[in-house]
Coordinates of C-alpha atoms in Angstrom, one line a residue:
Chain A
M1 CA 13.8 28.0 -16.0
P2 CA 13.4 24.4 -17.1
L3 CA 9.9 23.3 -17.8
T4 CA 10.5 20.1 -15.8
Q5 CA 13.3 17.8 -14.9
I6 CA 14.0 14.1 -15.0
F7 CA 15.9 13.1 -12.0
S8 CA 18.4 10.4 -11.4
T9 CA 17.1 7.3 -9.7
L10 CA 20.0 7.5 -7.2
R11 CA 18.9 9.4 -4.1
G12 CA 20.2 10.5 -0.8
K13 CA 23.9 10.6 -2.0
R14 CA 25.8 13.1 0.1
P15 CA 29.3 14.5 -0.2
A16 CA 32.1 12.1 0.7
P17 CA 33.0 12.3 4.4
A18 CA 36.3 13.9 5.5
L19 CA 39.4 11.8 4.9
G20 CA 40.0 9.1 7.5
R21 CA 36.4 9.1 8.7
T22 CA 34.0 6.4 7.9
V23 CA 30.3 7.3 8.0
G24 CA 27.7 4.5 7.9
K25 CA 24.3 4.6 6.3
V26 CA 20.7 4.2 7.2
R27 CA 18.1 2.0 5.6
F28 CA 14.5 2.6 6.4
V29 CA 13.0 -0.8 6.2
G30 CA 9.3 -1.8 6.2
A31 CA 8.7 -4.7 8.5
G32 CA 5.2 -5.3 7.0
P33 CA 2.1 -6.1 9.0
G34 CA 3.6 -8.8 11.3
D35 CA 3.9 -12.1 9.5
P36 CA 7.7 -12.5 8.9
D37 CA 6.8 -14.1 5.5
L38 CA 5.4 -10.8 4.4
L39 CA 8.8 -9.1 4.6
T40 CA 10.1 -8.4 1.1
V41 CA 13.2 -10.3 0.1
K42 CA 15.0 -6.9 0.1
A43 CA 13.9 -6.1 3.6
L44 CA 15.0 -9.6 4.8
T45 CA 18.4 -9.0 3.2
A46 CA 18.7 -5.6 4.7
L47 CA 18.0 -7.0 8.2
Q48 CA 20.6 -9.8 7.7
E49 CA 23.2 -7.2 6.8
A50 CA 22.4 -4.7 9.5
D51 CA 25.0 -3.8 12.2
V52 CA 22.4 -2.0 14.3
V53 CA 18.6 -2.3 14.3
I54 CA 16.5 0.5 15.7
H55 CA 13.0 -0.9 15.7
D56 CA 9.4 0.2 16.6
G57 CA 7.8 -1.4 19.6
L58 CA 5.1 -2.9 17.5
V59 CA 7.5 -5.0 15.2
P60 CA 7.3 -8.6 16.4
V61 CA 10.4 -10.3 17.9
S62 CA 10.2 -12.9 15.2
I63 CA 11.1 -10.2 12.7
V64 CA 13.6 -8.3 14.7
K65 CA 15.6 -11.5 15.4
L66 CA 16.1 -12.0 11.7
A67 CA 18.9 -9.5 11.9
T68 CA 21.4 -12.2 12.7
S69 CA 24.6 -10.2 12.3
A70 CA 23.4 -7.2 14.3
M71 CA 25.4 -6.3 17.4
K72 CA 22.9 -3.8 18.8
F73 CA 19.1 -3.7 19.0
I74 CA 17.4 -0.5 20.1
P75 CA 13.7 -0.5 20.6
V76 CA 12.1 2.9 20.2
G77 CA 8.7 4.4 19.4
K78 CA 5.5 3.5 21.1
K79 CA 3.4 0.5 21.6
G80 CA -0.2 1.4 21.1
F81 CA -0.9 4.4 23.4
G82 CA 1.7 3.5 26.0
Q83 CA 5.2 4.6 26.7
H84 CA 7.0 6.2 23.8
T85 CA 10.4 7.5 22.8
P86 CA 10.4 11.2 21.8
Q87 CA 11.1 11.8 18.1
D88 CA 14.2 13.8 18.7
V89 CA 15.7 11.0 20.8
I90 CA 15.0 8.5 18.0
N91 CA 16.6 10.9 15.5
A92 CA 19.7 11.2 17.7
R93 CA 20.0 7.5 18.1
I94 CA 19.9 6.9 14.3
V95 CA 22.4 9.6 13.6
E96 CA 24.9 8.6 16.3
N97 CA 24.9 5.0 15.3
A98 CA 25.4 5.8 11.6
R99 CA 28.2 8.2 12.5
Q100 CA 30.0 5.3 14.2
G101 CA 30.2 3.8 10.8
H102 CA 27.4 1.3 11.2
T103 CA 24.8 0.1 8.7
V104 CA 21.7 1.0 10.6
V105 CA 18.4 -0.5 9.8
R106 CA 15.5 1.7 11.0
L107 CA 12.8 -1.0 11.1
K108 CA 9.2 0.4 11.0
G109 CA 6.0 -1.5 11.2
G110 CA 4.1 -1.8 7.8
D111 CA 5.5 0.6 5.2
P112 CA 7.9 3.4 6.0
T113 CA 5.9 5.8 3.8
V114 CA 2.5 5.4 5.5
F115 CA 2.0 7.0 8.9
A116 CA 5.5 6.3 10.0
R117 CA 7.0 9.8 10.7
L118 CA 9.6 9.1 8.0
D119 CA 10.0 12.8 7.1
E120 CA 11.3 13.8 10.6
E121 CA 14.0 11.1 10.5
I122 CA 15.1 11.8 6.9
E123 CA 15.5 15.5 7.8
A124 CA 17.7 14.6 10.7
L125 CA 19.9 12.5 8.3
E126 CA 20.0 15.2 5.7
A127 CA 21.2 17.7 8.3
A128 CA 23.9 15.2 9.3
S129 CA 24.9 14.4 5.7
I130 CA 24.2 10.7 6.1
D131 CA 23.1 8.5 3.2
Y132 CA 19.9 6.6 3.4
D133 CA 17.5 4.5 1.3
I134 CA 13.9 3.3 1.8
V135 CA 12.8 -0.3 1.5
P136 CA 9.0 -0.5 1.1
G137 CA 6.9 -2.8 3.2
I138 CA 3.4 -4.3 3.0
T139 CA 1.1 -1.8 4.8
A140 CA -1.7 -2.9 7.2
A141 CA -4.3 -2.0 4.6
S142 CA -3.1 -4.5 2.1
A143 CA -2.9 -7.3 4.6
S144 CA -6.3 -6.4 6.0
L145 CA -8.0 -6.3 2.5
A146 CA -6.4 -9.7 1.7
A147 CA -7.8 -11.1 4.9
I148 CA -11.3 -10.1 4.1
G149 CA -11.1 -10.9 0.4
Q150 CA -12.0 -7.4 -0.8
S151 CA -10.4 -4.8 -3.1
L152 CA -9.7 -1.3 -2.1
T153 CA -11.5 -0.2 -5.3
K154 CA -14.1 -2.0 -7.4
R155 CA -15.8 -1.1 -10.6
G156 CA -19.3 0.2 -10.1
R157 CA -18.6 0.9 -6.4
N158 CA -15.6 3.2 -6.1
A159 CA -12.8 4.5 -8.4
S160 CA -10.8 5.9 -5.5
A161 CA -10.2 5.3 -1.8
R162 CA -8.8 7.2 1.2
I163 CA -6.0 6.3 3.5
L164 CA -6.2 8.2 6.8
T165 CA -5.4 8.1 10.5
G166 CA -7.8 8.1 13.3
H167 CA -5.1 9.1 15.8
D168 CA -5.5 12.8 15.4
M169 CA -9.1 13.0 14.1
K170 CA -9.9 16.4 15.5
G171 CA -7.9 18.0 12.7
F172 CA -9.6 16.2 9.9
A173 CA -11.6 18.6 7.7
D174 CA -15.4 18.5 7.8
H175 CA -15.3 18.6 4.0
D176 CA -13.7 15.1 4.0
W177 CA -16.3 13.7 6.3
R178 CA -19.0 14.7 3.8
T179 CA -17.1 13.0 1.0
L180 CA -16.6 9.8 3.1
A181 CA -20.2 9.8 4.1
G182 CA -21.3 9.3 0.5
S183 CA -22.5 6.0 -0.9
G184 CA -19.8 3.6 -2.1
E185 CA -16.9 5.4 -0.4
V186 CA -14.1 3.3 1.0
A187 CA -11.4 4.2 3.4
A188 CA -8.6 2.5 5.3
I189 CA -8.4 4.1 8.7
Y190 CA -5.2 3.5 10.6
M191 CA -5.3 3.8 14.4
G192 CA -9.0 4.3 14.3
K193 CA -10.0 2.0 17.1
R194 CA -10.0 4.6 19.9
A195 CA -11.7 7.1 17.6
A196 CA -14.6 4.8 16.8
R197 CA -17.2 6.9 18.5
F198 CA -15.9 10.1 17.1
I199 CA -15.8 8.7 13.6
Q200 CA -19.3 7.4 13.9
G201 CA -20.6 10.7 15.1
R202 CA -19.0 12.7 12.2
L203 CA -20.1 10.2 9.5
L204 CA -23.7 10.0 10.8
M205 CA -23.8 13.8 11.1
H206 CA -22.8 14.1 7.4
G207 CA -25.5 11.7 6.3
A208 CA -23.7 8.3 6.1
A209 CA -26.1 5.4 6.0
P210 CA -26.3 3.7 9.5
D211 CA -26.0 0.3 7.9
T212 CA -22.8 1.1 6.0
P213 CA -20.4 -1.9 6.7
V214 CA -17.3 -1.3 8.8
T215 CA -14.7 -4.0 9.3
L216 CA -11.8 -4.0 11.8
V217 CA -8.9 -6.3 11.2
E218 CA -6.8 -6.8 14.4
N219 CA -3.3 -8.2 14.1
A220 CA -3.6 -8.5 10.3
S221 CA -1.5 -11.4 8.9
R222 CA -0.5 -12.6 12.3
T223 CA -1.4 -16.0 13.8
D224 CA -3.8 -14.2 16.2
Q225 CA -5.5 -12.2 13.5
S226 CA -9.2 -11.6 14.0
V227 CA -11.8 -9.8 11.9
L228 CA -14.7 -7.8 13.4
G229 CA -17.5 -7.1 10.9
T230 CA -20.0 -4.5 12.0
T231 CA -22.0 -1.5 10.7
L232 CA -21.7 2.2 11.4
V233 CA -24.6 2.3 13.8
N234 CA -23.1 -0.4 15.9
L235 CA -19.4 0.5 15.5
P236 CA -18.4 2.0 18.9
D237 CA -20.3 -0.6 20.9
A238 CA -18.9 -3.4 18.8
V239 CA -15.3 -2.2 19.1
E240 CA -15.8 -1.8 22.9
Q241 CA -17.2 -5.3 23.4
A242 CA -14.7 -7.0 21.1
D243 CA -11.9 -5.6 23.3
L244 CA -9.3 -5.6 20.6
T245 CA -5.9 -5.4 22.2
G246 CA -3.7 -5.5 19.2
P247 CA -3.2 -3.0 16.4
A248 CA -6.3 -2.8 14.3
L249 CA -7.1 -1.4 10.9
M250 CA -10.6 -0.1 10.2
L251 CA -12.1 -0.5 6.7
W252 CA -14.9 1.9 6.1
G253 CA -17.4 0.8 3.5
L254 CA -16.3 -2.8 3.3
A255 CA -17.6 -6.0 4.8
P256 CA -15.8 -9.4 4.9
R257 CA -16.6 -11.1 1.6
D258 CA -17.5 -14.4 3.4
A259 CA -19.4 -12.8 6.2
A260 CA -22.6 -14.8 5.6
S261 CA -20.8 -18.2 5.4
L262 CA -18.1 -17.9 8.0
P263 CA -18.3 -19.6 11.4
L264 CA -18.0 -17.4 14.4
L265 CA -14.6 -17.4 15.9
K266 CA -14.9 -16.3 19.5
Q267 CA -18.4 -15.0 20.3
E268 CA -21.6 -13.5 19.0
L269 CA -22.0 -10.2 20.6
A270 CA -25.6 -9.6 21.7
Chain B
M1 CA -29.9 -10.1 15.3
P2 CA -26.4 -10.1 16.5
L3 CA -24.8 -6.7 17.0
T4 CA -21.7 -7.8 15.3
Q5 CA -19.6 -10.8 14.5
I6 CA -16.0 -11.8 14.9
F7 CA -15.1 -14.0 12.0
S8 CA -12.7 -16.8 11.7
T9 CA -9.4 -15.9 10.1
L10 CA -9.7 -18.8 7.7
R11 CA -11.3 -17.7 4.5
G12 CA -12.4 -19.1 1.2
K13 CA -12.9 -22.7 2.6
R14 CA -15.4 -24.5 0.4
P15 CA -17.3 -27.8 0.8
A16 CA -15.0 -30.8 0.1
P17 CA -15.1 -31.9 -3.5
A18 CA -17.0 -35.0 -4.6
L19 CA -15.3 -38.3 -3.8
G20 CA -12.5 -39.3 -6.1
R21 CA -12.2 -35.8 -7.5
T22 CA -9.2 -33.6 -6.6
V23 CA -9.7 -29.9 -7.0
G24 CA -6.8 -27.5 -6.9
K25 CA -6.6 -24.1 -5.4
V26 CA -5.8 -20.6 -6.5
R27 CA -3.4 -18.1 -4.9
F28 CA -3.7 -14.5 -5.9
V29 CA -0.1 -13.3 -5.5
G30 CA 1.1 -9.7 -5.6
A31 CA 4.2 -9.5 -7.8
G32 CA 5.1 -6.0 -6.5
P33 CA 6.3 -3.1 -8.6
G34 CA 8.9 -4.9 -10.7
D35 CA 12.1 -5.4 -8.7
P36 CA 12.1 -9.2 -7.9
D37 CA 13.6 -8.3 -4.5
L38 CA 10.4 -6.5 -3.6
L39 CA 8.5 -9.8 -3.7
T40 CA 7.5 -10.9 -0.2
V41 CA 9.0 -14.1 1.0
K42 CA 5.4 -15.6 0.9
A43 CA 5.0 -14.6 -2.7
L44 CA 8.3 -16.1 -3.6
T45 CA 7.4 -19.3 -1.9
A46 CA 4.0 -19.4 -3.6
L47 CA 5.7 -19.0 -7.0
Q48 CA 8.2 -21.7 -6.3
E49 CA 5.3 -24.1 -5.4
A50 CA 3.0 -23.2 -8.3
D51 CA 2.0 -25.8 -10.9
V52 CA 0.5 -23.2 -13.1
V53 CA 1.2 -19.4 -13.3
I54 CA -1.4 -17.1 -14.9
H55 CA 0.4 -13.7 -15.1
D56 CA -0.3 -10.2 -16.1
G57 CA 1.5 -8.9 -19.1
L58 CA 3.2 -6.2 -17.0
V59 CA 4.9 -8.6 -14.6
P60 CA 8.6 -8.8 -15.6
V61 CA 10.0 -12.2 -16.9
S62 CA 12.6 -12.1 -14.1
I63 CA 9.7 -12.6 -11.6
V64 CA 7.6 -15.0 -13.7
K65 CA 10.6 -17.4 -14.1
L66 CA 11.0 -17.7 -10.3
A67 CA 8.2 -20.3 -10.6
T68 CA 10.7 -23.0 -11.1
S69 CA 8.3 -26.0 -10.6
A70 CA 5.6 -24.7 -12.8
M71 CA 4.6 -26.7 -15.9
K72 CA 2.5 -24.1 -17.5
F73 CA 2.7 -20.3 -17.9
I74 CA -0.3 -18.4 -19.2
P75 CA 0.2 -14.6 -20.0
V76 CA -3.1 -12.7 -19.7
G77 CA -4.3 -9.2 -19.2
K78 CA -3.1 -6.2 -21.0
K79 CA 0.2 -4.5 -21.5
G80 CA -0.5 -0.8 -21.2
F81 CA -3.2 0.1 -23.6
G82 CA -2.4 -2.7 -26.0
Q83 CA -3.9 -6.1 -26.7
H84 CA -5.8 -7.6 -23.7
T85 CA -7.5 -10.8 -22.7
P86 CA -11.2 -10.4 -21.9
Q87 CA -11.9 -10.8 -18.1
D88 CA -14.3 -13.8 -18.7
V89 CA -11.5 -15.6 -20.6
I90 CA -9.1 -15.0 -17.7
N91 CA -11.7 -16.3 -15.2
A92 CA -12.2 -19.4 -17.3
R93 CA -8.5 -20.2 -17.5
I94 CA -8.1 -19.9 -13.8
V95 CA -11.1 -22.1 -13.0
E96 CA -10.2 -24.8 -15.6
N97 CA -6.6 -25.1 -14.3
A98 CA -7.7 -25.3 -10.7
R99 CA -10.3 -28.0 -11.6
Q100 CA -7.5 -30.0 -13.1
G101 CA -6.1 -30.3 -9.6
H102 CA -3.4 -27.7 -10.0
T103 CA -2.1 -25.1 -7.6
V104 CA -2.6 -22.0 -9.7
V105 CA -0.8 -18.8 -8.9
R106 CA -2.6 -15.8 -10.4
L107 CA 0.2 -13.4 -10.5
K108 CA -0.8 -9.7 -10.5
G109 CA 1.5 -6.7 -10.8
G110 CA 1.7 -4.7 -7.6
D111 CA -0.9 -5.6 -4.9
P112 CA -3.9 -7.8 -5.8
T113 CA -6.2 -5.6 -3.8
V114 CA -5.3 -2.3 -5.6
F115 CA -6.7 -1.8 -9.1
A116 CA -6.3 -5.4 -10.1
R117 CA -9.9 -6.6 -10.8
L118 CA -9.6 -9.1 -8.0
D119 CA -13.3 -9.2 -7.3
E120 CA -14.3 -10.5 -10.7
E121 CA -11.9 -13.4 -10.4
I122 CA -12.8 -14.3 -6.8
E123 CA -16.5 -14.4 -7.8
A124 CA -15.7 -16.8 -10.6
L125 CA -13.9 -19.1 -8.0
E126 CA -16.8 -18.8 -5.6
A127 CA -19.2 -19.8 -8.3
A128 CA -17.0 -22.9 -9.0
S129 CA -16.4 -23.7 -5.3
I130 CA -12.6 -23.4 -5.6
D131 CA -10.5 -22.4 -2.6
Y132 CA -8.3 -19.3 -2.8
D133 CA -6.1 -17.0 -0.8
I134 CA -4.5 -13.6 -1.3
V135 CA -0.8 -12.8 -0.9
P136 CA -0.3 -9.1 -0.7
G137 CA 2.3 -7.2 -2.7
I138 CA 4.1 -3.9 -2.7
T139 CA 1.9 -1.5 -4.6
A140 CA 3.4 1.0 -7.1
A141 CA 2.6 3.9 -4.7
S142 CA 4.8 2.6 -2.0
A143 CA 7.7 2.0 -4.3
S144 CA 7.3 5.4 -5.9
L145 CA 7.2 7.2 -2.6
A146 CA 10.3 5.3 -1.5
A147 CA 12.0 6.4 -4.7
I148 CA 11.4 10.1 -4.1
G149 CA 11.9 10.1 -0.3
Q150 CA 8.5 11.3 0.7
S151 CA 5.7 10.0 2.9
L152 CA 2.1 9.6 1.7
T153 CA 1.1 11.7 4.7
K154 CA 2.9 14.2 6.9
R155 CA 2.1 16.1 10.0
G156 CA 1.2 19.7 9.2
R157 CA 0.6 18.9 5.5
N158 CA -2.0 16.1 5.2
A159 CA -3.6 13.6 7.6
S160 CA -5.1 11.6 4.7
A161 CA -4.4 10.7 1.1
R162 CA -6.2 9.4 -1.9
I163 CA -5.6 6.4 -4.1
L164 CA -7.3 6.7 -7.5
T165 CA -7.1 5.6 -11.1
G166 CA -6.7 7.8 -14.1
H167 CA -7.9 5.1 -16.4
D168 CA -11.5 6.0 -16.2
M169 CA -11.4 9.6 -15.1
K170 CA -14.7 10.6 -16.7
G171 CA -16.6 8.9 -13.9
F172 CA -14.7 10.6 -11.1
A173 CA -17.1 12.9 -9.1
D174 CA -16.7 16.6 -9.3
H175 CA -16.9 16.8 -5.6
D176 CA -13.6 14.8 -5.3
W177 CA -11.8 17.2 -7.7
R178 CA -12.7 20.1 -5.3
T179 CA -11.2 18.2 -2.4
L180 CA -8.1 17.2 -4.3
A181 CA -7.6 20.8 -5.5
G182 CA -7.2 22.0 -1.9
S183 CA -3.9 23.0 -0.4
G184 CA -1.8 20.1 1.0
E185 CA -3.8 17.3 -0.6
V186 CA -1.9 14.3 -1.8
A187 CA -3.0 11.5 -4.1
A188 CA -1.4 8.5 -5.8
I189 CA -2.9 8.3 -9.3
Y190 CA -2.6 5.0 -11.0
M191 CA -2.7 4.9 -14.8
G192 CA -2.8 8.7 -14.9
K193 CA -0.2 9.3 -17.7
R194 CA -2.7 9.4 -20.5
A195 CA -5.2 11.4 -18.5
A196 CA -2.7 14.1 -17.6
R197 CA -4.4 16.9 -19.6
F198 CA -7.8 16.0 -18.3
I199 CA -6.5 15.8 -14.7
Q200 CA -4.9 19.2 -15.1
G201 CA -8.0 20.8 -16.5
R202 CA -10.2 19.5 -13.7
L203 CA -7.8 20.5 -10.9
L204 CA -7.2 24.0 -12.3
M205 CA -11.0 24.4 -12.8
H206 CA -11.5 23.6 -9.1
G207 CA -9.0 26.1 -8.0
A208 CA -5.8 24.1 -7.5
A209 CA -2.6 26.2 -7.4
P210 CA -0.8 26.0 -10.8
D211 CA 2.6 25.5 -9.1
T212 CA 1.4 22.4 -7.1
P213 CA 4.1 19.8 -7.5
V214 CA 3.3 16.7 -9.5
T215 CA 5.8 13.8 -9.7
L216 CA 5.7 10.8 -12.1
V217 CA 7.6 7.7 -11.3
E218 CA 8.1 5.5 -14.3
N219 CA 9.1 1.8 -13.8
A220 CA 9.2 2.3 -10.0
S221 CA 11.8 0.0 -8.4
R222 CA 13.1 -1.3 -11.7
T223 CA 16.6 -0.7 -13.0
D224 CA 15.1 1.6 -15.6
Q225 CA 13.2 3.7 -13.1
S226 CA 13.0 7.4 -13.8
V227 CA 11.4 10.3 -11.9
L228 CA 9.7 13.2 -13.6
G229 CA 9.2 16.2 -11.3
T230 CA 6.9 18.9 -12.6
T231 CA 4.0 21.2 -11.6
L232 CA 0.3 21.2 -12.4
V233 CA 0.7 24.0 -15.0
N234 CA 3.3 22.1 -16.9
L235 CA 2.0 18.6 -16.3
P236 CA 0.6 17.6 -19.8
D237 CA 3.5 19.1 -21.8
A238 CA 6.1 17.6 -19.4
V239 CA 4.5 14.1 -19.7
E240 CA 4.3 14.4 -23.5
Q241 CA 7.9 15.5 -23.8
A242 CA 9.3 13.0 -21.4
D243 CA 7.8 10.2 -23.5
L244 CA 7.4 7.7 -20.7
T245 CA 6.9 4.3 -22.2
G246 CA 6.7 2.2 -19.0
P247 CA 4.0 2.1 -16.4
A248 CA 4.0 5.4 -14.4
L249 CA 2.5 6.4 -11.1
M250 CA 1.5 10.0 -10.7
L251 CA 1.9 11.6 -7.2
W252 CA -0.2 14.7 -6.8
G253 CA 1.0 17.2 -4.3
L254 CA 4.5 15.8 -3.9
A255 CA 7.9 16.7 -5.3
P256 CA 11.0 14.6 -5.1
R257 CA 12.7 15.4 -1.8
D258 CA 16.1 15.9 -3.5
A259 CA 14.8 17.8 -6.5
A260 CA 17.2 20.8 -6.0
S261 CA 20.3 18.8 -5.5
L262 CA 19.9 15.9 -8.0
P263 CA 21.7 15.7 -11.3
L264 CA 19.6 15.5 -14.4
L265 CA 19.4 12.0 -15.7
K266 CA 18.4 12.2 -19.3
Q267 CA 17.5 15.7 -20.4
E268 CA 16.4 19.1 -19.3
L269 CA 13.1 19.8 -21.1
A270 CA 13.0 23.3 -22.4

């Protein structure tokens, strides 16, 4: 048995299709956090070359319409907690369009490798012997950190950070709450808005300081971006009163760098 | 005391400079993992508009030279473990060029908010009352995950993941090793190559399974990218034998998706 292996950089290559049959390919493309200028050059090119675009509901129209040669646009997935397309239906749409010989761009908000259910879709392509590649995108955490002028890690504060989802918090191990509750811990919590009270309860129960800063960045990088700076003790009430309607990333353990000097944007919540 | 505050999205705005004096600005720009096509459109534009580029040693020439209007290029930082520019010298170069009225792009490998010592440089600008903004970049973890066809998180495996640095491992809490050693844990370890034996020792000591997959992606996204798939028990020897000379990201708990079917690129290590 070999000790280890160095693999080719070429991935997802499948056996050639049967003679006379042309099979397309699928590109998983990260749409980034919302600002079209935060697309990578590679993502923009992939969009411009796409025949078919299958896009998440949260990807803004200003990005979807950059696919100027596409003949078909298929919105799938869900918008917040609303209507959603079942995963097996999404998989089937991707496969059927690639089998028709198209170059399919599967456009996902943020980065396809972060909370984007990439695995299920790749497995469907592997089962159907369809080629694919992955074009990374700027994830919401990067854009949110940039918005508040903070680093994910900082010497003397934290040498590591967590990325997690608030969408299915019930399954998150108690052990991790204890770690997160410690001083200087930092986490980027995706889809944490609705779990704010649950998150607060768990962190307080495990000894987190009530005045630990928590920042929510709504619509990161978009023209309607807003930043909500609060603390653990006030978190659920602050989130409720702010009535954030767009996607929001929660940054545990970080305050906006300019909190003291910034003017209030909309309101001072009493 | 207000319960919380919603802050303006405009950041880093400083008092106007004294009459008759023009002060420039600084843009912290993420260069991404190496492929120039993985620059964001915003980063590319920032480079094209830069008067002065102060760039890390690890940023490829093919990206630096996209700053077609720049009159000055200043390489700083360190290349691997080699020669490096002290942080206070870097800070001084940024401030002095901005004070001369220039638009300075501080070009950092990957994403400026991930292991990039952003805070020290921002603090120097704040002390000097110089405006700045941050343009996010694709971090090495995203590009590496894309290269091996895996997600950072996956239902039924892990709902959270860690981002950490191997560069100063001695300071990493024992508590975190215990968490990481658990089944299904995933971490993206930056600068972990030289700490491979230390990392192995800690994880085994805390009960990690010896056959846990570990993947190193060297030069992620570049034409000379290579992928080293191994397991915890073989990690230090595999890293030593593979003789990775470029920057490498270590993915704890993940194997390349196509490991079984991929041809060997360079060698089979015995």
